[in-house]
Structure formats: structure tokens, C-alpha cells
Amino acid sequence: MAIDAYGPADQLTLRDLPTPPWGPDTVLVRVRAAGVNPVDGKIREGHLAGLMPNHFPLVPGWDAAGVVEAVGPAVAGFAVGDEVIGYVRRDDVQHGTYAELVPAPERCLADKPVQSSWAEAGGLPLAGLTAYQALQLARTGAGDTVLVHGASGGVGHLAVQLARALGAHRVIGTASEANHDFVRSLGAEPVSYGAGLLDRVRAVAPDGVDVALDLFGGDALDVSAELLARPARLISTADPEHVTRLGGSYVFVKPSTDDLSVLAGLVDAGRLTVYVARTFPLAEAAEAQRLVAAGHVRGKVVLEV
């Protein structure tokens, strides 16, 4: 699924393109599933064009689960036939994962969790790495009370589970009332987002929280800062300028074989589950992006290739 110009979701069209090139330290992966993330729509609309080179025809997608089709001569960690997952963020944007074949730098890949379906594995990398790297940056550990904004979403539902896996004593998750039972099932105490959030969190955590993970920016950051004893443990994936002013840190997820391997190990140990809300065939990628952009997805949306 590719675009020839920036624009709305219906710019995405199914077409045949040449097999993409892969370099000496790159793996060619035959994709079985590709997670759909909000950033995919931003790429399609041209919002990342100023951050990294974009080339047309452009195939979006940074999440993949699949089988190694070929390897470059310098690749040491993978062989043809291996089942892998990847956060395939290259230095340019063109050969994405909404495709049968994707070239993935070796640093972007890890072995697929044995216990995951293809769809679950395809939904893990970007969201899982985002949550894990953010919580690690906040030094989340034993005894912490962690506040996760958007706890039922793609990153949020994994962050709740990962906070628990890292030893957090309590996790509080903001979500709509319709998702409160889901958030409880993940191991968090739900609170409704919106006006009055500060008071609602104070009601369940009078002493505030130790770590706060923001996925939206805006008022959620200000509320988090009020609840934290140490501003340095405020992490945002959404608003670098605002979180820095408040004394916290911004996270832009990085490819990491080691971190992906940790996530895969937690999945296989039964400590981390990727909830797949819906799958779409590759040809319906535009509809999948529209669903994600609407902002009410519980868990992950995944393309099956």
C-alpha cells in the first residue's frame, strides 16, 4: 500500500512495486502482519517530511512481524526462515511495512515471541518499545505508583503491564468509563480523563504518583506535574517543549534489538499481552488508518499481509 503524494487516507492504493533493495547489514522480511500506528497517518499527511527524507512512491508502516526472506552479507544475528518482529524505522521513509517485503536494518529486529500470533506480534514493536523506553527513562521500579494516560490504547495498555513487570506497586490509568473494566483487567486502577482529573487521581492516590507517562500532551502534562514529587519522572511522547518546561523528558522511540528481545521474553513468560482490537487485510489499510485516527481504539489495529 503506497502513496504518490501527501494527503488523506484514500491516497493509499494497492499496487505492485519492485522488490526493495537491502544492504549489507539489512534483512529482507516477508511481512505477515503490520501494526497500524498514529504516526503512519502523520507520515501520509507529510508531517514528518521535515524530520527525515521522504521518497515516493512511499510505503508507510514501521511495525512488522514476518519471516526472513534474505540477509545481507554482514548480517550475523538472523538467517533465512527465522520468524522476527521489527520496529523498522530507517533513516529515510519509503520502504515501509505495509507491504509483502520490507528491508529492515538488523538493529531493528528481534526474534518473534513464540507465544504470539502473527497479529499480536505485528502490533508489539512500536507501541511496546515506546512504553518500555519511556518507563525505563523514568527509572520505574519497585514500590512506584505510576500514572498512565490513555491506559486502554495501543501504547497505554502495554505501559500498564510493563510498569507492573518493572515492579510498580500501583498503576493508575486514565480511560473512558467504557474502558474501565479493560484497564482493571490489565492491572491498573482506572480513572476517567477530562476536567477534574487532578482531583480524581488525588482521591485514589492522596500522596500523588512517582512516575507519569503522557501520550497526549496538553492538560494531561500539567495534571501530571501537579501529582509528581520529582518532575524528572514525567515522560511525554507527545509534547517535547511542554514536558521540558515542566522538568520532564520527551521520548521518541528508538529501534533496539535488546529492548525488543525483553518485550518478546515478557510475552513468552505470560507477563505481557498485546490486545488486538481489529485486523484488516492489507488492501484495507486506508480504513485501518481512519480507525486509528479516530482515537478510540482499545489496544492495537493490525494489517494482515
GROMACS .gro file of C-alpha atoms in nm:
model
  305
    1MET     CA    1   0.000   0.000   0.000
    2ALA     CA    2   0.169   0.317  -0.119
    3ILE     CA    3   0.111   0.687  -0.178
    4ASP     CA    4   0.243   0.912  -0.455
    5ALA     CA    5   0.165   1.239  -0.272
    6TYR     CA    6   0.072   1.354   0.077
    7GLY     CA    7  -0.296   1.364   0.156
    8PRO     CA    8  -0.597   1.182   0.307
    9ALA     CA    9  -0.619   0.810   0.370
   10ASP     CA   10  -0.766   0.733   0.029
   11GLN     CA   11  -0.427   0.830  -0.118
   12LEU     CA   12  -0.319   0.477  -0.016
   13THR     CA   13  -0.352   0.238  -0.308
   14LEU     CA   14  -0.264  -0.125  -0.363
   15ARG     CA   15  -0.003  -0.169  -0.634
   16ASP     CA   16   0.291  -0.385  -0.742
   17LEU     CA   17   0.633  -0.232  -0.675
   18PRO     CA   18   0.981  -0.377  -0.734
   19THR     CA   19   1.138  -0.577  -0.452
   20PRO     CA   20   1.309  -0.315  -0.233
   21PRO     CA   21   1.689  -0.321  -0.207
   22TRP     CA   22   1.858  -0.440   0.111
   23GLY     CA   23   2.211  -0.355   0.214
   24PRO     CA   24   2.497  -0.548   0.376
   25ASP     CA   25   2.358  -0.513   0.730
   26THR     CA   26   1.993  -0.537   0.631
   27VAL     CA   27   1.739  -0.818   0.641
   28LEU     CA   28   1.463  -0.861   0.385
   29VAL     CA   29   1.150  -0.966   0.574
   30ARG     CA   30   0.838  -1.123   0.425
   31VAL     CA   31   0.572  -0.947   0.630
   32ARG     CA   32   0.288  -1.143   0.785
   33ALA     CA   33   0.142  -0.863   0.998
   34ALA     CA   34   0.200  -0.489   1.032
   35GLY     CA   35   0.081  -0.277   1.321
   36VAL     CA   36  -0.104   0.046   1.239
   37ASN     CA   37   0.007   0.346   1.445
   38PRO     CA   38  -0.093   0.714   1.459
   39VAL     CA   39   0.246   0.810   1.316
   40ASP     CA   40   0.158   0.626   0.994
   41GLY     CA   41  -0.116   0.877   0.923
   42LYS     CA   42   0.117   1.166   1.006
   43ILE     CA   43   0.367   1.033   0.753
   44ARG     CA   44   0.092   1.005   0.491
   45GLU     CA   45  -0.008   1.365   0.557
   46GLY     CA   46   0.353   1.486   0.526
   47HIS     CA   47   0.408   1.592   0.886
   48LEU     CA   48   0.741   1.406   0.917
   49ALA     CA   49   0.882   1.532   0.586
   50GLY     CA   50   1.092   1.791   0.769
   51LEU     CA   51   1.241   1.536   1.009
   52MET     CA   52   1.373   1.272   0.768
   53PRO     CA   53   1.392   1.227   0.390
   54ASN     CA   54   1.067   1.105   0.230
   55HIS     CA   55   1.062   0.943  -0.115
   56PHE     CA   56   0.774   0.846  -0.344
   57PRO     CA   57   0.617   0.606  -0.407
   58LEU     CA   58   0.607   0.588  -0.029
   59VAL     CA   59   0.501   0.275   0.159
   60PRO     CA   60   0.415   0.366   0.523
   61GLY     CA   61   0.446   0.147   0.830
   62TRP     CA   62   0.714   0.092   1.095
   63ASP     CA   63   0.579  -0.224   1.269
   64ALA     CA   64   0.632  -0.572   1.128
   65ALA     CA   65   0.620  -0.939   1.212
   66GLY     CA   66   0.729  -1.187   0.949
   67VAL     CA   67   0.980  -1.436   0.814
   68VAL     CA   68   1.333  -1.363   0.699
   69GLU     CA   69   1.345  -1.387   0.319
   70ALA     CA   70   1.708  -1.289   0.263
   71VAL     CA   71   2.000  -1.138   0.456
   72GLY     CA   72   2.284  -0.904   0.366
   73PRO     CA   73   2.639  -1.042   0.385
   74ALA     CA   74   2.719  -0.858   0.711
   75VAL     CA   75   2.410  -0.980   0.899
   76ALA     CA   76   2.512  -1.206   1.188
   77GLY     CA   77   2.201  -1.244   1.404
   78PHE     CA   78   1.939  -1.374   1.162
   79ALA     CA   79   1.906  -1.638   0.892
   80VAL     CA   80   1.661  -1.716   0.616
   81GLY     CA   81   1.346  -1.869   0.765
   82ASP     CA   82   1.372  -1.701   1.108
   83GLU     CA   83   1.049  -1.557   1.249
   84VAL     CA   84   1.111  -1.198   1.355
   85ILE     CA   85   0.949  -0.879   1.482
   86GLY     CA   86   1.072  -0.533   1.399
   87TYR     CA   87   1.036  -0.164   1.460
   88VAL     CA   88   1.157  -0.085   1.109
   89ARG     CA   89   1.240   0.283   1.133
   90ARG     CA   90   1.506   0.352   0.877
   91ASP     CA   91   1.689   0.682   0.822
   92ASP     CA   92   1.453   0.765   0.536
   93VAL     CA   93   1.085   0.698   0.472
   94GLN     CA   94   0.994   0.496   0.165
   95HIS     CA   95   1.011   0.120   0.211
   96GLY     CA   96   0.766   0.069   0.498
   97THR     CA   97   0.593  -0.235   0.639
   98TYR     CA   98   0.254  -0.204   0.463
   99ALA     CA   99   0.398  -0.446   0.208
  100GLU     CA  100   0.478  -0.808   0.139
  101LEU     CA  101   0.853  -0.741   0.163
  102VAL     CA  102   1.034  -0.484   0.377
  103PRO     CA  103   1.410  -0.418   0.412
  104ALA     CA  104   1.489  -0.399   0.784
  105PRO     CA  105   1.826  -0.297   0.930
  106GLU     CA  106   1.946  -0.570   1.162
  107ARG     CA  107   1.935  -0.327   1.458
  108CYS     CA  108   1.556  -0.302   1.417
  109LEU     CA  109   1.478  -0.673   1.458
  110ALA     CA  110   1.445  -0.942   1.724
  111ASP     CA  111   1.310  -1.295   1.737
  112LYS     CA  112   0.931  -1.319   1.733
  113PRO     CA  113   0.768  -1.422   2.062
  114VAL     CA  114   0.685  -1.790   2.034
  115GLN     CA  115   0.352  -1.748   2.213
  116SER     CA  116   0.223  -1.463   1.993
  117SER     CA  117   0.001  -1.489   1.691
  118TRP     CA  118   0.127  -1.301   1.387
  119ALA     CA  119  -0.123  -1.022   1.452
  120GLU     CA  120  -0.017  -0.987   1.817
  121ALA     CA  121   0.349  -0.987   1.719
  122GLY     CA  122   0.288  -0.728   1.449
  123GLY     CA  123   0.125  -0.495   1.699
  124LEU     CA  124   0.403  -0.517   1.958
  125PRO     CA  125   0.717  -0.334   1.838
  126LEU     CA  126   0.646   0.040   1.816
  127ALA     CA  127   0.393   0.059   2.099
  128GLY     CA  128   0.584  -0.181   2.321
  129LEU     CA  129   0.917  -0.006   2.270
  130THR     CA  130   0.759   0.334   2.331
  131ALA     CA  131   0.612   0.222   2.661
  132TYR     CA  132   0.922   0.033   2.772
  133GLN     CA  133   1.173   0.305   2.683
  134ALA     CA  134   0.959   0.573   2.849
  135LEU     CA  135   0.923   0.374   3.170
  136GLN     CA  136   1.293   0.294   3.171
  137LEU     CA  137   1.380   0.662   3.127
  138ALA     CA  138   1.162   0.738   3.431
  139ARG     CA  139   1.351   0.468   3.625
  140THR     CA  140   1.028   0.286   3.704
  141GLY     CA  141   1.081   0.024   3.971
  142ALA     CA  142   0.973  -0.145   4.290
  143GLY     CA  143   0.729   0.046   4.505
  144ASP     CA  144   0.640   0.311   4.247
  145THR     CA  145   0.293   0.443   4.181
  146VAL     CA  146   0.268   0.501   3.806
  147LEU     CA  147   0.013   0.714   3.623
  148VAL     CA  148  -0.050   0.614   3.259
  149HIS     CA  149  -0.259   0.848   3.048
  150GLY     CA  150  -0.462   0.669   2.781
  151ALA     CA  151  -0.428   0.333   2.951
  152SER     CA  152  -0.657   0.144   2.714
  153GLY     CA  153  -0.483   0.250   2.391
  154GLY     CA  154  -0.203   0.094   2.189
  155VAL     CA  155   0.088   0.225   2.395
  156GLY     CA  156  -0.109   0.269   2.717
  157HIS     CA  157  -0.233  -0.089   2.756
  158LEU     CA  158   0.123  -0.217   2.718
  159ALA     CA  159   0.262   0.052   2.952
  160VAL     CA  160   0.029  -0.063   3.230
  161GLN     CA  161   0.155  -0.419   3.202
  162LEU     CA  162   0.518  -0.316   3.167
  163ALA     CA  163   0.501  -0.092   3.473
  164ARG     CA  164   0.383  -0.394   3.668
  165ALA     CA  165   0.659  -0.609   3.519
  166LEU     CA  166   0.916  -0.348   3.624
  167GLY     CA  167   0.794  -0.372   3.982
  168ALA     CA  168   0.549  -0.085   4.021
  169HIS     CA  169   0.336  -0.116   4.333
  170ARG     CA  170   0.035   0.059   4.180
  171VAL     CA  171  -0.066   0.169   3.833
  172ILE     CA  172  -0.338   0.427   3.776
  173GLY     CA  173  -0.470   0.453   3.423
  174THR     CA  174  -0.685   0.721   3.264
  175ALA     CA  175  -0.953   0.595   3.028
  176SER     CA  176  -1.313   0.648   2.928
  177GLU     CA  177  -1.565   0.478   3.152
  178ALA     CA  178  -1.640   0.227   2.876
  179ASN     CA  179  -1.281   0.103   2.908
  180HIS     CA  180  -1.254   0.090   3.287
  181ASP     CA  181  -1.309  -0.285   3.311
  182PHE     CA  182  -1.045  -0.341   3.043
  183VAL     CA  183  -0.798  -0.122   3.231
  184ARG     CA  184  -0.869  -0.316   3.552
  185SER     CA  185  -0.803  -0.642   3.367
  186LEU     CA  186  -0.456  -0.512   3.279
  187GLY     CA  187  -0.373  -0.449   3.644
  188ALA     CA  188  -0.444  -0.077   3.678
  189GLU     CA  189  -0.690   0.134   3.874
  190PRO     CA  190  -0.896   0.332   3.620
  191VAL     CA  191  -0.987   0.697   3.646
  192SER     CA  192  -1.183   0.895   3.389
  193TYR     CA  193  -0.991   1.153   3.192
  194GLY     CA  194  -1.106   1.510   3.127
  195ALA     CA  195  -1.194   1.803   3.353
  196GLY     CA  196  -1.139   1.727   3.720
  197LEU     CA  197  -0.870   1.465   3.654
  198LEU     CA  198  -0.636   1.602   3.920
  199ASP     CA  199  -0.898   1.560   4.192
  200ARG     CA  200  -0.992   1.211   4.074
  201VAL     CA  201  -0.632   1.093   4.086
  202ARG     CA  202  -0.581   1.258   4.426
  203ALA     CA  203  -0.886   1.069   4.551
  204VAL     CA  204  -0.718   0.732   4.484
  205ALA     CA  205  -0.359   0.848   4.542
  206PRO     CA  206  -0.359   1.126   4.805
  207ASP     CA  207   0.021   1.137   4.813
  208GLY     CA  208   0.048   1.173   4.436
  209VAL     CA  209   0.239   0.949   4.198
  210ASP     CA  210   0.605   0.863   4.139
  211VAL     CA  211   0.601   0.828   3.759
  212ALA     CA  212   0.371   0.973   3.494
  213LEU     CA  213   0.357   0.870   3.128
  214ASP     CA  214   0.180   1.118   2.899
  215LEU     CA  215   0.072   1.018   2.548
  216PHE     CA  216  -0.137   1.324   2.458
  217GLY     CA  217   0.025   1.646   2.576
  218GLY     CA  218  -0.175   1.949   2.687
  219ASP     CA  219  -0.362   1.945   3.017
  220ALA     CA  220  -0.254   1.589   3.098
  221LEU     CA  221   0.103   1.714   3.136
  222ASP     CA  222   0.004   1.990   3.374
  223VAL     CA  223  -0.201   1.750   3.585
  224SER     CA  224   0.090   1.506   3.595
  225ALA     CA  225   0.333   1.773   3.708
  226GLU     CA  226   0.100   1.860   3.998
  227LEU     CA  227   0.096   1.498   4.111
  228LEU     CA  228   0.469   1.426   4.092
  229ALA     CA  229   0.723   1.483   4.368
  230ARG     CA  230   1.006   1.475   4.110
  231PRO     CA  231   0.935   1.643   3.774
  232ALA     CA  232   1.219   1.445   3.614
  233ARG     CA  233   0.997   1.136   3.627
  234LEU     CA  234   0.742   1.293   3.392
  235ILE     CA  235   0.774   1.145   3.043
  236SER     CA  236   0.582   1.253   2.733
  237THR     CA  237   0.567   1.102   2.386
  238ALA     CA  238   0.354   1.389   2.256
  239ASP     CA  239   0.481   1.735   2.351
  240PRO     CA  240   0.859   1.788   2.376
  241GLU     CA  241   0.851   2.161   2.450
  242HIS     CA  242   0.582   2.146   2.719
  243VAL     CA  243   0.727   1.847   2.905
  244THR     CA  244   1.075   2.003   2.901
  245ARG     CA  245   0.940   2.325   3.051
  246LEU     CA  246   0.787   2.118   3.331
  247GLY     CA  247   1.119   1.947   3.404
  248GLY     CA  248   1.042   1.614   3.241
  249SER     CA  249   1.165   1.437   2.927
  250TYR     CA  250   1.040   1.364   2.577
  251VAL     CA  251   1.068   1.017   2.423
  252PHE     CA  252   1.084   0.941   2.051
  253VAL     CA  253   1.105   0.565   2.031
  254LYS     CA  254   1.433   0.414   1.908
  255PRO     CA  255   1.493   0.081   1.733
  256SER     CA  256   1.658  -0.165   1.970
  257THR     CA  257   1.712  -0.538   1.932
  258ASP     CA  258   1.782  -0.568   2.305
  259ASP     CA  259   1.461  -0.391   2.408
  260LEU     CA  260   1.252  -0.588   2.158
  261SER     CA  261   1.400  -0.907   2.299
  262VAL     CA  262   1.298  -0.805   2.650
  263LEU     CA  263   0.942  -0.745   2.529
  264ALA     CA  264   0.933  -1.079   2.348
  265GLY     CA  265   1.056  -1.253   2.660
  266LEU     CA  266   0.782  -1.095   2.870
  267VAL     CA  267   0.522  -1.208   2.617
  268ASP     CA  268   0.651  -1.564   2.625
  269ALA     CA  269   0.658  -1.555   3.007
  270GLY     CA  270   0.290  -1.459   3.012
  271ARG     CA  271   0.360  -1.116   3.163
  272LEU     CA  272   0.274  -0.903   2.858
  273THR     CA  273  -0.021  -0.940   2.622
  274VAL     CA  274  -0.089  -0.745   2.305
  275TYR     CA  275  -0.461  -0.686   2.275
  276VAL     CA  276  -0.559  -0.674   1.907
  277ALA     CA  277  -0.883  -0.481   1.871
  278ARG     CA  278  -0.922  -0.545   1.500
  279THR     CA  279  -0.734  -0.675   1.198
  280PHE     CA  280  -0.768  -0.562   0.837
  281PRO     CA  281  -0.638  -0.711   0.513
  282LEU     CA  282  -0.352  -0.512   0.362
  283ALA     CA  283  -0.577  -0.372   0.089
  284GLU     CA  284  -0.792  -0.200   0.356
  285ALA     CA  285  -0.504  -0.005   0.510
  286ALA     CA  286  -0.684   0.325   0.450
  287GLU     CA  287  -0.980   0.214   0.662
  288ALA     CA  288  -0.741   0.088   0.932
  289GLN     CA  289  -0.570   0.427   0.945
  290ARG     CA  290  -0.904   0.606   0.971
  291LEU     CA  291  -1.000   0.387   1.268
  292VAL     CA  292  -0.672   0.460   1.447
  293ALA     CA  293  -0.700   0.833   1.374
  294ALA     CA  294  -1.044   0.840   1.540
  295GLY     CA  295  -0.864   0.781   1.868
  296HIS     CA  296  -1.094   0.535   2.043
  297VAL     CA  297  -0.923   0.203   1.972
  298ARG     CA  298  -0.880  -0.039   2.263
  299GLY     CA  299  -0.537  -0.193   2.211
  300LYS     CA  300  -0.395  -0.233   1.861
  301VAL     CA  301  -0.511  -0.233   1.499
  302VAL     CA  302  -0.311  -0.463   1.271
  303LEU     CA  303  -0.287  -0.531   0.898
  304GLU     CA  304  -0.264  -0.894   0.788
  305VAL     CA  305  -0.044  -0.934   0.483
   0.00000   0.00000   0.00000
